[in-house]
Short mmCIF file of C-alpha atoms in Angstrom, two decimals:
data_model
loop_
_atom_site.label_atom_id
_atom_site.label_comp_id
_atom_site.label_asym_id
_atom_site.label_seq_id
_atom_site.Cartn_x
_atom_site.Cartn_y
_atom_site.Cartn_z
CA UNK N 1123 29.66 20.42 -25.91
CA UNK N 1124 28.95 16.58 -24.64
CA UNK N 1125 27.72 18.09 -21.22
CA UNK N 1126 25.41 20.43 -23.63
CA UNK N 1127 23.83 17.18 -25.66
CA UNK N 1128 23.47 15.28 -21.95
CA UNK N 1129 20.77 18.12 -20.86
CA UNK N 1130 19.05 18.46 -24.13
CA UNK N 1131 18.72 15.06 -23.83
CA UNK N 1132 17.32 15.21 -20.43
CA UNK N 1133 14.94 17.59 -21.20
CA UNK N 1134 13.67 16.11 -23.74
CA UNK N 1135 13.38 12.95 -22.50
CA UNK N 1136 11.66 15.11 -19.29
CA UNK N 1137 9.31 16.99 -21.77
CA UNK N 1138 8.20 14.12 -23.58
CA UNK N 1139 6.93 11.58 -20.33
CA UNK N 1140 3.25 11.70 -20.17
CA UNK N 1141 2.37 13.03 -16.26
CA UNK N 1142 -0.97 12.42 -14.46
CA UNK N 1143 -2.87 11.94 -17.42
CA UNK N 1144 -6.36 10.75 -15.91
CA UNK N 1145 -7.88 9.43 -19.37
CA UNK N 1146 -5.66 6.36 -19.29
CA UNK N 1147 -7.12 3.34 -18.57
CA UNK N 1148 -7.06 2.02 -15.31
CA UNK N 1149 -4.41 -0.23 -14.01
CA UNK N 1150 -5.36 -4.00 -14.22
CA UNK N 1151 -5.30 -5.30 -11.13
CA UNK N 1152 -7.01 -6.83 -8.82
CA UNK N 1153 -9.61 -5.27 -6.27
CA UNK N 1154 -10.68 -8.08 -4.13
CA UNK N 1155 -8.51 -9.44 -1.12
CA UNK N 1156 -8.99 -12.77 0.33
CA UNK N 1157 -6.15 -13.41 2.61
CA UNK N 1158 -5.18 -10.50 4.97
CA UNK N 1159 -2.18 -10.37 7.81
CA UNK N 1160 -2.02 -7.55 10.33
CA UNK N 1161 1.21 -6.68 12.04
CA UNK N 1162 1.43 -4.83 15.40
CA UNK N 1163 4.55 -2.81 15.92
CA UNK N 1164 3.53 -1.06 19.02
CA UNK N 1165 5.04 2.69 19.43
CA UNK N 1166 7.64 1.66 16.73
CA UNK N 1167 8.65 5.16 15.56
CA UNK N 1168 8.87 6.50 19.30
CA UNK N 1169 5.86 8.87 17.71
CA UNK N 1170 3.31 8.20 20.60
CA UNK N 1171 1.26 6.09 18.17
CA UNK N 1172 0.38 2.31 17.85
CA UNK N 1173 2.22 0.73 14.53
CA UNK N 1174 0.49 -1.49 12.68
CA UNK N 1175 1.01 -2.83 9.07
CA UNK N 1176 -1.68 -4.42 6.85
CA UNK N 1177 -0.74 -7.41 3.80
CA UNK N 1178 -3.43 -8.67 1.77
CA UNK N 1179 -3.44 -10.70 -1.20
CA UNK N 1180 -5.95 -11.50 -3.91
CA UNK N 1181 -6.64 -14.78 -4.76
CA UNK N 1182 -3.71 -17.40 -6.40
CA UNK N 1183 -1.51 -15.71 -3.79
CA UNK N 1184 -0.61 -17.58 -0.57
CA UNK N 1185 1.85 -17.44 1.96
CA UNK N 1186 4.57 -19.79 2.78
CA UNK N 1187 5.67 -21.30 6.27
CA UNK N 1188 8.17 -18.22 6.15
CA UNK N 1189 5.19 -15.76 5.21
CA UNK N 1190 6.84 -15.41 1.90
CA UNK N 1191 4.31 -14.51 -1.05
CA UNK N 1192 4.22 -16.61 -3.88
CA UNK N 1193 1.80 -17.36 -6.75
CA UNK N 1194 0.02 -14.90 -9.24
CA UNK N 1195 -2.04 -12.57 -8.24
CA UNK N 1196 -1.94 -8.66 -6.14
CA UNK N 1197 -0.41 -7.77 -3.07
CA UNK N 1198 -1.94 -4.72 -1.40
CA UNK N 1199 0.77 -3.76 1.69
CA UNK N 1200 0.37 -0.56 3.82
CA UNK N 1201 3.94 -0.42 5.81
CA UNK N 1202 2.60 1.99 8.42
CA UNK N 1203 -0.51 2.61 10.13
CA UNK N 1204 -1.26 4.95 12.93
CA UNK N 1205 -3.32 4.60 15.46
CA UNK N 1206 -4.01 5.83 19.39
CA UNK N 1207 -1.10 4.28 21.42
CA UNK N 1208 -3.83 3.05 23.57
CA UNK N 1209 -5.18 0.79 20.09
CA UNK N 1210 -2.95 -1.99 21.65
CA UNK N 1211 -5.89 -5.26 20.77
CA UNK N 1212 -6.63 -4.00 17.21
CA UNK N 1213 -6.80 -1.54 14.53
CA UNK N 1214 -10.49 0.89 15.51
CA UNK N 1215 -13.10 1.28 13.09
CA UNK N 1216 -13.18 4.57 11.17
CA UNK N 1217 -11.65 6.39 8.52
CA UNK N 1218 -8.00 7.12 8.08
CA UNK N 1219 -6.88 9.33 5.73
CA UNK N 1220 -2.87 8.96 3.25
CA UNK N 1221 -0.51 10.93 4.87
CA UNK N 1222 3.16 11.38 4.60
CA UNK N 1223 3.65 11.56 8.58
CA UNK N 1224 2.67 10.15 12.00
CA UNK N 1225 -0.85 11.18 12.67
CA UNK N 1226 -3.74 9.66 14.57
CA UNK N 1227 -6.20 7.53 12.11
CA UNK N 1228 -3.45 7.65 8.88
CA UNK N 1229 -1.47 5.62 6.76
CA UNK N 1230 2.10 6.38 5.07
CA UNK N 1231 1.78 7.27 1.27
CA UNK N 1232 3.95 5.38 -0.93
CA UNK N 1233 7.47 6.07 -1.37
CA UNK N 1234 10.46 4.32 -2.84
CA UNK N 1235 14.15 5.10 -1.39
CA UNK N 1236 16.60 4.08 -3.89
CA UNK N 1237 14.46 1.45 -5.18
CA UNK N 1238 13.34 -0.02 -1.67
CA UNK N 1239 9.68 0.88 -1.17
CA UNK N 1240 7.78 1.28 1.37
CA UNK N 1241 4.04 3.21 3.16
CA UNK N 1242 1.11 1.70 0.61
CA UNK N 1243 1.17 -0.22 -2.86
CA UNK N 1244 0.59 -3.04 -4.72
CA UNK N 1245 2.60 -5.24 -5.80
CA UNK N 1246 1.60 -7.37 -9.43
CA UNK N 1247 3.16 -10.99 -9.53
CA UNK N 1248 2.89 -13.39 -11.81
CA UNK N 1249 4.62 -16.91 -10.97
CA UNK N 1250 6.36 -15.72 -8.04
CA UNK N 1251 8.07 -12.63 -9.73
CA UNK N 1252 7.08 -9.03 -9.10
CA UNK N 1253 5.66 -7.95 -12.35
CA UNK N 1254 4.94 -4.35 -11.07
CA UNK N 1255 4.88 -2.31 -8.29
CA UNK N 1256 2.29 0.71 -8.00
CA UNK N 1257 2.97 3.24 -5.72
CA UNK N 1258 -0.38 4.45 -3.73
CA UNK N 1259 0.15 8.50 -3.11
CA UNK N 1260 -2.89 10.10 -2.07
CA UNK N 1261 -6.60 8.60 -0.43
CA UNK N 1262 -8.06 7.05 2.44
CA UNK N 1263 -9.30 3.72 3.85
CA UNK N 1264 -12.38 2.75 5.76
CA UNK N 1265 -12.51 0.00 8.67
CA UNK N 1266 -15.51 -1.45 10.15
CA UNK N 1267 -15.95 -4.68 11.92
CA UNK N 1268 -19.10 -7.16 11.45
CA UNK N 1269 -19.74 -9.91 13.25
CA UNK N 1270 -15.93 -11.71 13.71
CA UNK N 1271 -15.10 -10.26 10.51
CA UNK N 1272 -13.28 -7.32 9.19
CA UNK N 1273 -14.73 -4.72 6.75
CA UNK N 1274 -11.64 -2.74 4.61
CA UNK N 1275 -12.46 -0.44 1.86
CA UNK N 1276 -9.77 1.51 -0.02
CA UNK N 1277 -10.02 4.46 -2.15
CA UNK N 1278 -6.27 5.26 -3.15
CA UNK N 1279 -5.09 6.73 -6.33
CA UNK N 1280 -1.75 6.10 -7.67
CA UNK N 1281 1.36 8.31 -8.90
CA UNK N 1282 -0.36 8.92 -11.96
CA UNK N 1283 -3.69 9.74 -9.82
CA UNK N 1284 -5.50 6.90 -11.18
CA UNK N 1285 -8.34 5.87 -8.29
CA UNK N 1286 -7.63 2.13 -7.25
CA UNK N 1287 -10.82 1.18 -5.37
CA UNK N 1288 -10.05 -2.38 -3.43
CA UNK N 1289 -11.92 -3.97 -0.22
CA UNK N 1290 -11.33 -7.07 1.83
CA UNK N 1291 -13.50 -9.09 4.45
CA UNK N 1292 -12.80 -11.67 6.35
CA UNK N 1293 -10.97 -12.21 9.38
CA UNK N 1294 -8.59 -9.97 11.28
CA UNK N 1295 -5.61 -12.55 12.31
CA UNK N 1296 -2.62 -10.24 14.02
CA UNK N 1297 0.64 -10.96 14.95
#
């Protein structure tokens, strides 16, 4: 009878948890980046791609000596980018599409693994402390390069398929 009352419960508690609902009001959070870090990883899955991972924060967010984040503000992180293994100087311009494998021109979705995440999202943090994470599961980015700057413009929509529209110029500093 108690294992009866368990799943009742479940479903219920299933049935009654609002899914994609598009007439929600958009997240609040941030759209503009002003402080961006790109990583190079080289062929770091053994997939015959160039790795490379992008961190950007909005503005009140900085990074320590450590490249620890702190301050209030967004955190817009894409884990895994993937490029021509011949890409070795920087990312190329063009469009690369959210995908949940190693292709040419892409980026990893977002994904959490036993409440690690990783691919794209944003992270919300106010005073230091990770208010909210959003989980990024479907769209595409642009890149374009003017000048000595770099041109990024996301279109990414979230678990709930809400569009998150966010861009960043400025300079490209990897490491």
């Amino acid at each position: 009878m108690k294992a009866y009352l368990y799943i009742i419960i479940l479903v219920l508690a299933v049935a009654c948890t609002p899914h994609n609902n598009p007439n929600r009001p958009a997240q609040q959070v941030d759209s503009v980046y002003t402080t961006a870090d790109f990583r190079a990883y080289e062929d770091f899955y053994n997939s015959g791609h160039q790795v490379y991972a992008i961190d950007l924060l909005s503005d009140g967010l900085e990074y320590d000596s450590a490249w620890h984040i702190f301050g209030t503000g967004c955190n817009l992180y894409l884990s895994d980018v993937f490029v021509a293994k011949d890409s070795t100087e920087r990312l190329p311009a063009g469009r690369y599409e959210m995908d949940s494998v190693a292709k040419e021109m892409t980026f990893l979705r977002g994904m959490s693994f036993e409440g690690n995440v990783t691919g794209t999202y944003v992270l919300v943090i106010t005073e230091d402390q990770i208010q909210r994470i959003l989980l990024m599961t479907g769209g595409y980015m642009t890149i374009a390069y003017e000048a000595d700057d770099v041109v990024l413009d996301f279109h990414l929509y979230d678990e709930d398929s809400t569009h998150y529209h966010a861009t960043y110029t400025g300079p490209a500093i990897y490491r």
